[in-house]
């Protein structure tokens, strides 16, 4: 049988292989073919065939039909780098399969997030001998739908038997992931430029160099020795070219750590992760850091020393001037930067370089780079943020030495939507805030420094947008919908008008938050310090549901005294004017290290002595803090314990507090799966529960919240996390104890709808998010949110929950205008 019918091996959008954004496929180096952008994670055989090769990393499979046509089915692009993560193969080499038999199942979300693209090329690798015919392209196809056929061409011309001279050479495989599909295609492509037989042998297995499939089947790893033989007059030249290619190991850049999440978006849209919800319409401005030429040689030791001192003082002065109006994360980071400017080792290191004749700028760069290198070498995740701080301070001092304007003095058009690959905290902090309406970064995570600072400034922000962000034309009109997690380039008039109305409505009125059918939700604010109170009240906060006291402790050289703590808590209570103030006891450790407290050596700090567990090895810290809190007068003070996983922890704090002051309300944060699972027992003894969805998601999903690679996946709307939240809400209802939620999920309008449906009546959010959350809750009926929550608990993924919540919000909004 010469003609074989082909069925779509996966459902999705069928398109030409030329559309694949990778020249290995689009230039048909592997052979003719087609591609499907999949909408499901199931790959089946397109026809009856034998399985020739399943990639050791499970992301591709090669089939051979009875007539000898070879088809490579390659899920996604650059997916070899996933090293098998997200793929499960259901066949082995040598198996016979019928059309429709399952070959590989894969995790659409994971691969979509981590790979360059999900688009799946299907290539006829011996298209010199076979012809591929498709019934049509650029259409949606169902799995198993007939899409075309393969037919044998006339018998291939055999190679001219002329020159029989055999040339030999060898090369060490340099490609980081061995000879997988991409290098194999490039090698085959190179071999095709030369006549004669060329063979590659690795570990006793040989392959024809013109066959990418055969090359892949060698399973050659980096460092393996490949023996090459070639016949024909051009054999020597062929081997030189091939040896160079095989050993150079030059790979195209790997996918960056934070590519945009796999979310269906339109052609003029780019998806991202919400750091602070909100909508902004404005002009796209790309922020690109100046690469400064720093002279290597100095102008004399004294002159360079003086220049360095002057630059350090200038940077310090600039930071101090900014810090006056800051609190919370921004203030903590600014303090860290001042600490680095004064760091003796760093200064001594720079002076040594100056004494060796280097310029002040170069000396400072070398000193900070050496310090950063030492921190990286320590391989301690706690030190990661310190490396970022060092890089930041290096850039600031270099700029000061070059006499350049700080970012804040840059001219930005009004209503700028700032787009940045990566932005240093100092750069963000010194921006002319009145001109910046929105921020989008290609890297970062929702809880990265940048995200925290942007949130405290109230700038709607999207992070983890991936390299796509760079394609937004400079000066174009863009709509940053950080609530929906999308940036729209040149939105049409309708979209722009709707967004502008939504943005205006959201800020309009800060009265009670009551749903359409009359359910009241209390909206409180998360605070980092005194300076956050005023914006919180302006945004209509009814009090503070979470005071992150650790910001008072972070990034300084010694702990705040009991008096300093008491004065700070008192000032915040006063500023809140009798509204509730929920003070969380110290939550340090994990991703919040404190230089002056020696933590036990820990392999996994996120699972170590953080939160209330610090009391196990430093009980005096919590006692001192409880004394400071107990001394606060007036106001509705509540105390809340972080990272609880046992009832004993609650009892221990209750006893300590009771010894200091009677009648203070004491609550437990539910942010470990353990606490959620024993929420009934905790609720029986605590005065209230408050769910920390950031950590609950981290621990329930086993995803490090500081890992940018996972920024698009760690989503508290995952049904697993929602089930834990539902359990906690139910436990509260049964025992009559209030349950609130103070993680980032409360700052997301879509999250708020689901939480309301799950029975949470009190949310504590970033101050700047309160208007958007209030607006969303007022737009819906609680009864509809309950139905939404029921469906969310049964949903397959966080993405599905988001889609359901967005559907409810949109349909409720439409009702408004009718
Ligand atoms: C949380 O984990 O959700 C939370 C509110 O605490 P933090 O983000 O400060 O760890
Ligand atoms: Mg937490």
PDB file of C-alpha atoms in Angstrom, residues 380-649:
ATOM      1  CA  UNK A 380      22.040  29.362  49.926  1.00  0.00           C
ATOM      2  CA  UNK A 381      18.689  30.461  48.558  1.00  0.00           C
ATOM      3  CA  UNK A 382      18.363  32.908  51.432  1.00  0.00           C
ATOM      4  CA  UNK A 383      21.168  34.934  49.948  1.00  0.00           C
ATOM      5  CA  UNK A 384      19.600  35.311  46.524  1.00  0.00           C
ATOM      6  CA  UNK A 385      17.996  38.658  47.298  1.00  0.00           C
ATOM      7  CA  UNK A 386      21.330  39.905  48.615  1.00  0.00           C
ATOM      8  CA  UNK A 387      22.895  39.218  45.235  1.00  0.00           C
ATOM      9  CA  UNK A 388      20.159  41.290  43.618  1.00  0.00           C
ATOM     10  CA  UNK A 389      20.803  44.080  46.121  1.00  0.00           C
ATOM     11  CA  UNK A 390      24.518  43.998  45.319  1.00  0.00           C
ATOM     12  CA  UNK A 391      23.850  44.237  41.608  1.00  0.00           C
ATOM     13  CA  UNK A 392      21.460  47.070  42.255  1.00  0.00           C
ATOM     14  CA  UNK A 393      23.889  49.046  44.372  1.00  0.00           C
ATOM     15  CA  UNK A 394      26.670  48.418  41.842  1.00  0.00           C
ATOM     16  CA  UNK A 395      24.499  49.938  39.112  1.00  0.00           C
ATOM     17  CA  UNK A 396      23.592  52.945  41.256  1.00  0.00           C
ATOM     18  CA  UNK A 397      27.183  53.761  42.172  1.00  0.00           C
ATOM     19  CA  UNK A 398      28.387  53.269  38.607  1.00  0.00           C
ATOM     20  CA  UNK A 399      25.692  55.652  37.401  1.00  0.00           C
ATOM     21  CA  UNK A 400      26.629  58.210  40.035  1.00  0.00           C
ATOM     22  CA  UNK A 401      30.285  57.994  39.007  1.00  0.00           C
ATOM     23  CA  UNK A 402      29.318  58.523  35.394  1.00  0.00           C
ATOM     24  CA  UNK A 403      27.407  61.598  36.558  1.00  0.00           C
ATOM     25  CA  UNK A 404      24.235  60.316  34.976  1.00  0.00           C
ATOM     26  CA  UNK A 405      20.723  61.267  35.851  1.00  0.00           C
ATOM     27  CA  UNK A 406      18.847  58.903  38.099  1.00  0.00           C
ATOM     28  CA  UNK A 407      15.847  57.240  36.504  1.00  0.00           C
ATOM     29  CA  UNK A 408      13.617  59.614  38.411  1.00  0.00           C
ATOM     30  CA  UNK A 409      14.953  62.521  36.437  1.00  0.00           C
ATOM     31  CA  UNK A 410      14.126  60.881  33.147  1.00  0.00           C
ATOM     32  CA  UNK A 411      11.372  62.421  31.144  1.00  0.00           C
ATOM     33  CA  UNK A 412       8.504  59.985  30.853  1.00  0.00           C
ATOM     34  CA  UNK A 413       5.312  60.824  28.992  1.00  0.00           C
ATOM     35  CA  UNK A 414       2.227  61.067  31.195  1.00  0.00           C
ATOM     36  CA  UNK A 415       0.390  57.759  31.609  1.00  0.00           C
ATOM     37  CA  UNK A 416       3.452  55.705  30.841  1.00  0.00           C
ATOM     38  CA  UNK A 417       3.090  51.956  30.865  1.00  0.00           C
ATOM     39  CA  UNK A 418       6.639  50.968  31.679  1.00  0.00           C
ATOM     40  CA  UNK A 419       7.870  47.749  30.110  1.00  0.00           C
ATOM     41  CA  UNK A 420      11.053  46.268  31.453  1.00  0.00           C
ATOM     42  CA  UNK A 421      12.981  43.122  31.032  1.00  0.00           C
ATOM     43  CA  UNK A 422      14.039  43.396  34.567  1.00  0.00           C
ATOM     44  CA  UNK A 423      13.948  46.399  36.832  1.00  0.00           C
ATOM     45  CA  UNK A 424      16.083  46.942  39.878  1.00  0.00           C
ATOM     46  CA  UNK A 425      14.248  47.943  43.046  1.00  0.00           C
ATOM     47  CA  UNK A 426      16.193  51.213  43.133  1.00  0.00           C
ATOM     48  CA  UNK A 427      15.175  51.972  39.581  1.00  0.00           C
ATOM     49  CA  UNK A 428      11.528  51.420  40.374  1.00  0.00           C
ATOM     50  CA  UNK A 429      11.750  53.402  43.581  1.00  0.00           C
ATOM     51  CA  UNK A 430      13.232  56.402  41.835  1.00  0.00           C
ATOM     52  CA  UNK A 431      10.762  56.531  38.948  1.00  0.00           C
ATOM     53  CA  UNK A 432       8.628  59.634  38.571  1.00  0.00           C
ATOM     54  CA  UNK A 433       5.586  57.873  39.980  1.00  0.00           C
ATOM     55  CA  UNK A 434       3.086  60.434  38.810  1.00  0.00           C
ATOM     56  CA  UNK A 435       3.925  59.546  35.211  1.00  0.00           C
ATOM     57  CA  UNK A 436       3.789  55.771  35.562  1.00  0.00           C
ATOM     58  CA  UNK A 437       0.309  54.249  35.305  1.00  0.00           C
ATOM     59  CA  UNK A 438       1.298  50.629  34.872  1.00  0.00           C
ATOM     60  CA  UNK A 439       4.263  48.297  34.920  1.00  0.00           C
ATOM     61  CA  UNK A 440       5.001  45.058  33.117  1.00  0.00           C
ATOM     62  CA  UNK A 441       8.159  43.002  33.447  1.00  0.00           C
ATOM     63  CA  UNK A 442       9.245  39.981  31.473  1.00  0.00           C
ATOM     64  CA  UNK A 443      10.811  38.304  34.519  1.00  0.00           C
ATOM     65  CA  UNK A 444      10.032  38.192  38.201  1.00  0.00           C
ATOM     66  CA  UNK A 445       7.300  36.548  40.225  1.00  0.00           C
ATOM     67  CA  UNK A 446       4.191  37.799  42.003  1.00  0.00           C
ATOM     68  CA  UNK A 447       6.045  37.928  45.306  1.00  0.00           C
ATOM     69  CA  UNK A 448       9.395  39.223  44.032  1.00  0.00           C
ATOM     70  CA  UNK A 449      10.803  42.457  45.426  1.00  0.00           C
ATOM     71  CA  UNK A 450       9.710  44.392  42.392  1.00  0.00           C
ATOM     72  CA  UNK A 451       6.164  43.094  42.682  1.00  0.00           C
ATOM     73  CA  UNK A 452       5.994  43.989  46.374  1.00  0.00           C
ATOM     74  CA  UNK A 453       7.265  47.503  45.795  1.00  0.00           C
ATOM     75  CA  UNK A 454       4.999  48.100  42.815  1.00  0.00           C
ATOM     76  CA  UNK A 455       2.072  46.918  44.918  1.00  0.00           C
ATOM     77  CA  UNK A 456       2.974  49.253  47.758  1.00  0.00           C
ATOM     78  CA  UNK A 457       3.092  52.126  45.247  1.00  0.00           C
ATOM     79  CA  UNK A 458      -0.310  51.146  43.890  1.00  0.00           C
ATOM     80  CA  UNK A 459       0.911  50.692  40.306  1.00  0.00           C
ATOM     81  CA  UNK A 460      -1.052  47.972  38.480  1.00  0.00           C
ATOM     82  CA  UNK A 461       1.638  45.433  37.641  1.00  0.00           C
ATOM     83  CA  UNK A 462       2.076  42.302  35.582  1.00  0.00           C
ATOM     84  CA  UNK A 463       5.210  40.172  35.913  1.00  0.00           C
ATOM     85  CA  UNK A 464       6.610  37.017  34.256  1.00  0.00           C
ATOM     86  CA  UNK A 465       5.457  38.121  30.803  1.00  0.00           C
ATOM     87  CA  UNK A 466       8.330  36.415  29.015  1.00  0.00           C
ATOM     88  CA  UNK A 467      10.432  37.599  26.088  1.00  0.00           C
ATOM     89  CA  UNK A 468       7.304  38.499  24.098  1.00  0.00           C
ATOM     90  CA  UNK A 469       7.207  41.768  25.994  1.00  0.00           C
ATOM     91  CA  UNK A 470      10.061  43.131  23.906  1.00  0.00           C
ATOM     92  CA  UNK A 471       7.896  43.021  20.787  1.00  0.00           C
ATOM     93  CA  UNK A 472       5.586  45.768  22.061  1.00  0.00           C
ATOM     94  CA  UNK A 473       6.362  48.777  19.845  1.00  0.00           C
ATOM     95  CA  UNK A 474       7.838  51.770  21.669  1.00  0.00           C
ATOM     96  CA  UNK A 475       5.270  54.527  21.982  1.00  0.00           C
ATOM     97  CA  UNK A 476       2.322  52.323  21.098  1.00  0.00           C
ATOM     98  CA  UNK A 477      -0.961  52.643  22.958  1.00  0.00           C
ATOM     99  CA  UNK A 478      -1.371  49.732  25.329  1.00  0.00           C
ATOM    100  CA  UNK A 479      -3.940  48.546  27.802  1.00  0.00           C
ATOM    101  CA  UNK A 480      -2.473  46.917  30.879  1.00  0.00           C
ATOM    102  CA  UNK A 481      -5.251  44.854  32.388  1.00  0.00           C
ATOM    103  CA  UNK A 482      -3.457  43.533  35.436  1.00  0.00           C
ATOM    104  CA  UNK A 483      -6.753  42.231  36.785  1.00  0.00           C
ATOM    105  CA  UNK A 484      -7.211  39.887  33.844  1.00  0.00           C
ATOM    106  CA  UNK A 485      -3.443  39.273  33.548  1.00  0.00           C
ATOM    107  CA  UNK A 486      -3.042  40.582  30.022  1.00  0.00           C
ATOM    108  CA  UNK A 487      -1.397  43.427  28.123  1.00  0.00           C
ATOM    109  CA  UNK A 488      -3.255  44.485  24.969  1.00  0.00           C
ATOM    110  CA  UNK A 489      -1.268  46.245  22.239  1.00  0.00           C
ATOM    111  CA  UNK A 490      -3.217  48.944  20.381  1.00  0.00           C
ATOM    112  CA  UNK A 491      -6.596  47.932  21.858  1.00  0.00           C
ATOM    113  CA  UNK A 492      -9.649  48.710  19.742  1.00  0.00           C
ATOM    114  CA  UNK A 493     -11.771  51.662  20.809  1.00  0.00           C
ATOM    115  CA  UNK A 494     -14.414  49.525  22.507  1.00  0.00           C
ATOM    116  CA  UNK A 495     -11.912  47.654  24.644  1.00  0.00           C
ATOM    117  CA  UNK A 496     -10.140  50.859  25.559  1.00  0.00           C
ATOM    118  CA  UNK A 497     -13.376  52.620  26.470  1.00  0.00           C
ATOM    119  CA  UNK A 498     -14.579  49.706  28.613  1.00  0.00           C
ATOM    120  CA  UNK A 499     -11.248  49.592  30.395  1.00  0.00           C
ATOM    121  CA  UNK A 500     -11.253  53.320  31.044  1.00  0.00           C
ATOM    122  CA  UNK A 501     -14.772  53.104  32.512  1.00  0.00           C
ATOM    123  CA  UNK A 502     -13.816  50.144  34.674  1.00  0.00           C
ATOM    124  CA  UNK A 503     -10.724  51.974  35.935  1.00  0.00           C
ATOM    125  CA  UNK A 504     -12.755  55.096  36.732  1.00  0.00           C
ATOM    126  CA  UNK A 505     -15.538  53.164  38.492  1.00  0.00           C
ATOM    127  CA  UNK A 506     -13.092  51.184  40.547  1.00  0.00           C
ATOM    128  CA  UNK A 507     -11.604  54.192  42.269  1.00  0.00           C
ATOM    129  CA  UNK A 508     -14.891  55.992  42.605  1.00  0.00           C
ATOM    130  CA  UNK A 509     -16.435  55.270  45.923  1.00  0.00           C
ATOM    131  CA  UNK A 510     -15.124  53.584  49.005  1.00  0.00           C
ATOM    132  CA  UNK A 511     -18.274  52.814  50.953  1.00  0.00           C
ATOM    133  CA  UNK A 512     -19.304  49.470  52.417  1.00  0.00           C
ATOM    134  CA  UNK A 513     -18.678  46.471  50.290  1.00  0.00           C
ATOM    135  CA  UNK A 514     -22.040  44.752  49.756  1.00  0.00           C
ATOM    136  CA  UNK A 515     -22.876  42.282  47.000  1.00  0.00           C
ATOM    137  CA  UNK A 516     -25.890  42.711  44.732  1.00  0.00           C
ATOM    138  CA  UNK A 517     -27.926  40.367  46.882  1.00  0.00           C
ATOM    139  CA  UNK A 518     -26.998  42.150  50.088  1.00  0.00           C
ATOM    140  CA  UNK A 519     -24.087  40.180  51.566  1.00  0.00           C
ATOM    141  CA  UNK A 520     -21.551  42.297  53.375  1.00  0.00           C
ATOM    142  CA  UNK A 521     -17.819  41.645  52.959  1.00  0.00           C
ATOM    143  CA  UNK A 522     -15.316  43.378  55.215  1.00  0.00           C
ATOM    144  CA  UNK A 523     -12.296  44.728  53.396  1.00  0.00           C
ATOM    145  CA  UNK A 524      -9.143  45.270  55.402  1.00  0.00           C
ATOM    146  CA  UNK A 525      -5.611  46.168  54.368  1.00  0.00           C
ATOM    147  CA  UNK A 526      -2.259  44.437  54.606  1.00  0.00           C
ATOM    148  CA  UNK A 527       0.285  46.869  56.003  1.00  0.00           C
ATOM    149  CA  UNK A 528       4.063  46.879  56.152  1.00  0.00           C
ATOM    150  CA  UNK A 529       4.427  49.964  58.323  1.00  0.00           C
ATOM    151  CA  UNK A 530       3.041  53.326  59.349  1.00  0.00           C
ATOM    152  CA  UNK A 531       3.378  54.936  55.919  1.00  0.00           C
ATOM    153  CA  UNK A 532       0.921  52.389  54.479  1.00  0.00           C
ATOM    154  CA  UNK A 533      -1.935  53.431  56.782  1.00  0.00           C
ATOM    155  CA  UNK A 534      -2.891  56.605  54.969  1.00  0.00           C
ATOM    156  CA  UNK A 535      -3.183  55.051  51.483  1.00  0.00           C
ATOM    157  CA  UNK A 536      -5.043  52.124  53.038  1.00  0.00           C
ATOM    158  CA  UNK A 537      -7.648  54.353  54.637  1.00  0.00           C
ATOM    159  CA  UNK A 538      -7.905  56.408  51.463  1.00  0.00           C
ATOM    160  CA  UNK A 539      -8.682  53.189  49.585  1.00  0.00           C
ATOM    161  CA  UNK A 540     -11.492  52.471  52.066  1.00  0.00           C
ATOM    162  CA  UNK A 541      -9.796  49.891  54.295  1.00  0.00           C
ATOM    163  CA  UNK A 542     -11.883  49.066  57.344  1.00  0.00           C
ATOM    164  CA  UNK A 543      -8.788  48.268  59.370  1.00  0.00           C
ATOM    165  CA  UNK A 544      -5.662  46.151  59.100  1.00  0.00           C
ATOM    166  CA  UNK A 545      -5.999  42.400  58.628  1.00  0.00           C
ATOM    167  CA  UNK A 546      -2.253  41.782  58.518  1.00  0.00           C
ATOM    168  CA  UNK A 547       0.609  43.892  59.810  1.00  0.00           C
ATOM    169  CA  UNK A 548       3.778  42.239  58.553  1.00  0.00           C
ATOM    170  CA  UNK A 549       5.954  43.140  61.524  1.00  0.00           C
ATOM    171  CA  UNK A 550       9.013  41.523  60.010  1.00  0.00           C
ATOM    172  CA  UNK A 551       9.596  44.619  57.890  1.00  0.00           C
ATOM    173  CA  UNK A 552      10.658  46.305  61.089  1.00  0.00           C
ATOM    174  CA  UNK A 553      13.291  43.591  61.543  1.00  0.00           C
ATOM    175  CA  UNK A 554      14.575  43.005  58.018  1.00  0.00           C
ATOM    176  CA  UNK A 555      17.613  44.586  56.446  1.00  0.00           C
ATOM    177  CA  UNK A 556      19.127  46.246  59.472  1.00  0.00           C
ATOM    178  CA  UNK A 557      22.135  45.428  61.561  1.00  0.00           C
ATOM    179  CA  UNK A 558      20.387  44.758  64.882  1.00  0.00           C
ATOM    180  CA  UNK A 559      16.913  43.917  66.152  1.00  0.00           C
ATOM    181  CA  UNK A 560      14.529  46.774  66.995  1.00  0.00           C
ATOM    182  CA  UNK A 561      14.256  47.239  70.744  1.00  0.00           C
ATOM    183  CA  UNK A 562      11.046  46.519  72.634  1.00  0.00           C
ATOM    184  CA  UNK A 563      10.504  50.283  72.934  1.00  0.00           C
ATOM    185  CA  UNK A 564      10.950  50.874  69.216  1.00  0.00           C
ATOM    186  CA  UNK A 565       8.521  48.086  68.451  1.00  0.00           C
ATOM    187  CA  UNK A 566       5.946  49.374  70.888  1.00  0.00           C
ATOM    188  CA  UNK A 567       6.208  52.906  69.517  1.00  0.00           C
ATOM    189  CA  UNK A 568       5.726  51.646  65.961  1.00  0.00           C
ATOM    190  CA  UNK A 569       2.700  49.479  66.793  1.00  0.00           C
ATOM    191  CA  UNK A 570       1.205  52.310  68.861  1.00  0.00           C
ATOM    192  CA  UNK A 571       1.645  54.802  66.032  1.00  0.00           C
ATOM    193  CA  UNK A 572      -0.068  52.450  63.593  1.00  0.00           C
ATOM    194  CA  UNK A 573      -2.932  51.764  66.017  1.00  0.00           C
ATOM    195  CA  UNK A 574      -3.379  55.518  66.494  1.00  0.00           C
ATOM    196  CA  UNK A 575      -3.309  56.192  62.776  1.00  0.00           C
ATOM    197  CA  UNK A 576      -5.998  53.543  62.287  1.00  0.00           C
ATOM    198  CA  UNK A 577      -8.173  55.497  64.734  1.00  0.00           C
ATOM    199  CA  UNK A 578      -9.705  52.571  66.611  1.00  0.00           C
ATOM    200  CA  UNK A 579     -10.151  50.326  63.585  1.00  0.00           C
ATOM    201  CA  UNK A 580      -8.936  46.733  63.985  1.00  0.00           C
ATOM    202  CA  UNK A 581      -5.178  46.207  63.882  1.00  0.00           C
ATOM    203  CA  UNK A 582      -4.094  42.611  63.417  1.00  0.00           C
ATOM    204  CA  UNK A 583      -0.435  42.336  64.359  1.00  0.00           C
ATOM    205  CA  UNK A 584       1.265  39.246  63.070  1.00  0.00           C
ATOM    206  CA  UNK A 585       4.145  38.055  65.185  1.00  0.00           C
ATOM    207  CA  UNK A 586       7.537  37.876  63.557  1.00  0.00           C
ATOM    208  CA  UNK A 587       7.600  35.818  60.355  1.00  0.00           C
ATOM    209  CA  UNK A 588      11.301  35.633  59.554  1.00  0.00           C
ATOM    210  CA  UNK A 589      13.355  32.750  58.226  1.00  0.00           C
ATOM    211  CA  UNK A 590      12.629  31.016  54.938  1.00  0.00           C
ATOM    212  CA  UNK A 591      12.793  33.668  52.242  1.00  0.00           C
ATOM    213  CA  UNK A 592      13.020  36.440  54.851  1.00  0.00           C
ATOM    214  CA  UNK A 593      16.475  36.053  56.415  1.00  0.00           C
ATOM    215  CA  UNK A 594      17.706  38.419  59.087  1.00  0.00           C
ATOM    216  CA  UNK A 595      21.443  39.011  59.196  1.00  0.00           C
ATOM    217  CA  UNK A 596      21.744  39.504  62.957  1.00  0.00           C
ATOM    218  CA  UNK A 597      19.848  36.346  63.926  1.00  0.00           C
ATOM    219  CA  UNK A 598      21.801  33.172  63.449  1.00  0.00           C
ATOM    220  CA  UNK A 599      19.483  30.580  62.042  1.00  0.00           C
ATOM    221  CA  UNK A 600      20.272  26.918  62.390  1.00  0.00           C
ATOM    222  CA  UNK A 601      21.941  25.475  59.277  1.00  0.00           C
ATOM    223  CA  UNK A 602      19.073  24.326  57.119  1.00  0.00           C
ATOM    224  CA  UNK A 603      18.889  22.323  53.909  1.00  0.00           C
ATOM    225  CA  UNK A 604      15.393  23.617  53.137  1.00  0.00           C
ATOM    226  CA  UNK A 605      14.771  26.929  54.878  1.00  0.00           C
ATOM    227  CA  UNK A 606      11.219  27.201  53.549  1.00  0.00           C
ATOM    228  CA  UNK A 607      10.502  24.009  55.474  1.00  0.00           C
ATOM    229  CA  UNK A 608      12.624  25.071  58.396  1.00  0.00           C
ATOM    230  CA  UNK A 609      12.670  27.418  61.323  1.00  0.00           C
ATOM    231  CA  UNK A 610      10.470  30.196  59.972  1.00  0.00           C
ATOM    232  CA  UNK A 611       7.416  31.920  61.430  1.00  0.00           C
ATOM    233  CA  UNK A 612       6.375  30.760  64.871  1.00  0.00           C
ATOM    234  CA  UNK A 613       9.077  28.092  64.729  1.00  0.00           C
ATOM    235  CA  UNK A 614      11.753  30.722  65.377  1.00  0.00           C
ATOM    236  CA  UNK A 615      10.342  30.711  68.916  1.00  0.00           C
ATOM    237  CA  UNK A 616      11.746  27.212  69.260  1.00  0.00           C
ATOM    238  CA  UNK A 617      15.312  28.481  69.115  1.00  0.00           C
ATOM    239  CA  UNK A 618      14.927  32.177  69.954  1.00  0.00           C
ATOM    240  CA  UNK A 619      11.982  32.389  72.418  1.00  0.00           C
ATOM    241  CA  UNK A 620      13.152  35.775  73.700  1.00  0.00           C
ATOM    242  CA  UNK A 621      12.292  37.304  70.299  1.00  0.00           C
ATOM    243  CA  UNK A 622       8.623  36.430  70.502  1.00  0.00           C
ATOM    244  CA  UNK A 623       8.411  37.281  74.196  1.00  0.00           C
ATOM    245  CA  UNK A 624       9.838  40.710  73.571  1.00  0.00           C
ATOM    246  CA  UNK A 625       7.470  41.283  70.688  1.00  0.00           C
ATOM    247  CA  UNK A 626       4.442  40.142  72.681  1.00  0.00           C
ATOM    248  CA  UNK A 627       5.420  42.539  75.480  1.00  0.00           C
ATOM    249  CA  UNK A 628       5.629  45.399  72.959  1.00  0.00           C
ATOM    250  CA  UNK A 629       2.211  44.507  71.546  1.00  0.00           C
ATOM    251  CA  UNK A 630       0.610  44.067  74.975  1.00  0.00           C
ATOM    252  CA  UNK A 631       1.738  47.573  75.911  1.00  0.00           C
ATOM    253  CA  UNK A 632      -0.151  49.223  73.034  1.00  0.00           C
ATOM    254  CA  UNK A 633      -3.103  51.232  74.314  1.00  0.00           C
ATOM    255  CA  UNK A 634      -6.395  51.929  72.587  1.00  0.00           C
ATOM    256  CA  UNK A 635      -7.413  50.484  69.246  1.00  0.00           C
ATOM    257  CA  UNK A 636      -8.717  47.015  68.538  1.00  0.00           C
ATOM    258  CA  UNK A 637      -5.488  45.016  68.733  1.00  0.00           C
ATOM    259  CA  UNK A 638      -5.409  41.415  67.647  1.00  0.00           C
ATOM    260  CA  UNK A 639      -2.412  39.095  67.561  1.00  0.00           C
ATOM    261  CA  UNK A 640      -1.905  36.553  64.820  1.00  0.00           C
ATOM    262  CA  UNK A 641       0.598  33.677  64.666  1.00  0.00           C
ATOM    263  CA  UNK A 642       2.286  32.765  61.353  1.00  0.00           C
ATOM    264  CA  UNK A 643       3.229  29.306  60.045  1.00  0.00           C
ATOM    265  CA  UNK A 644       1.279  27.357  62.614  1.00  0.00           C
ATOM    266  CA  UNK A 645       1.190  23.609  62.088  1.00  0.00           C
ATOM    267  CA  UNK A 646       0.155  22.337  65.516  1.00  0.00           C
ATOM    268  CA  UNK A 647      -2.191  23.163  68.362  1.00  0.00           C
ATOM    269  CA  UNK A 648       0.767  23.200  70.745  1.00  0.00           C
ATOM    270  CA  UNK A 649       2.114  26.305  68.994  1.00  0.00           C
TER     271      UNK A 649
END
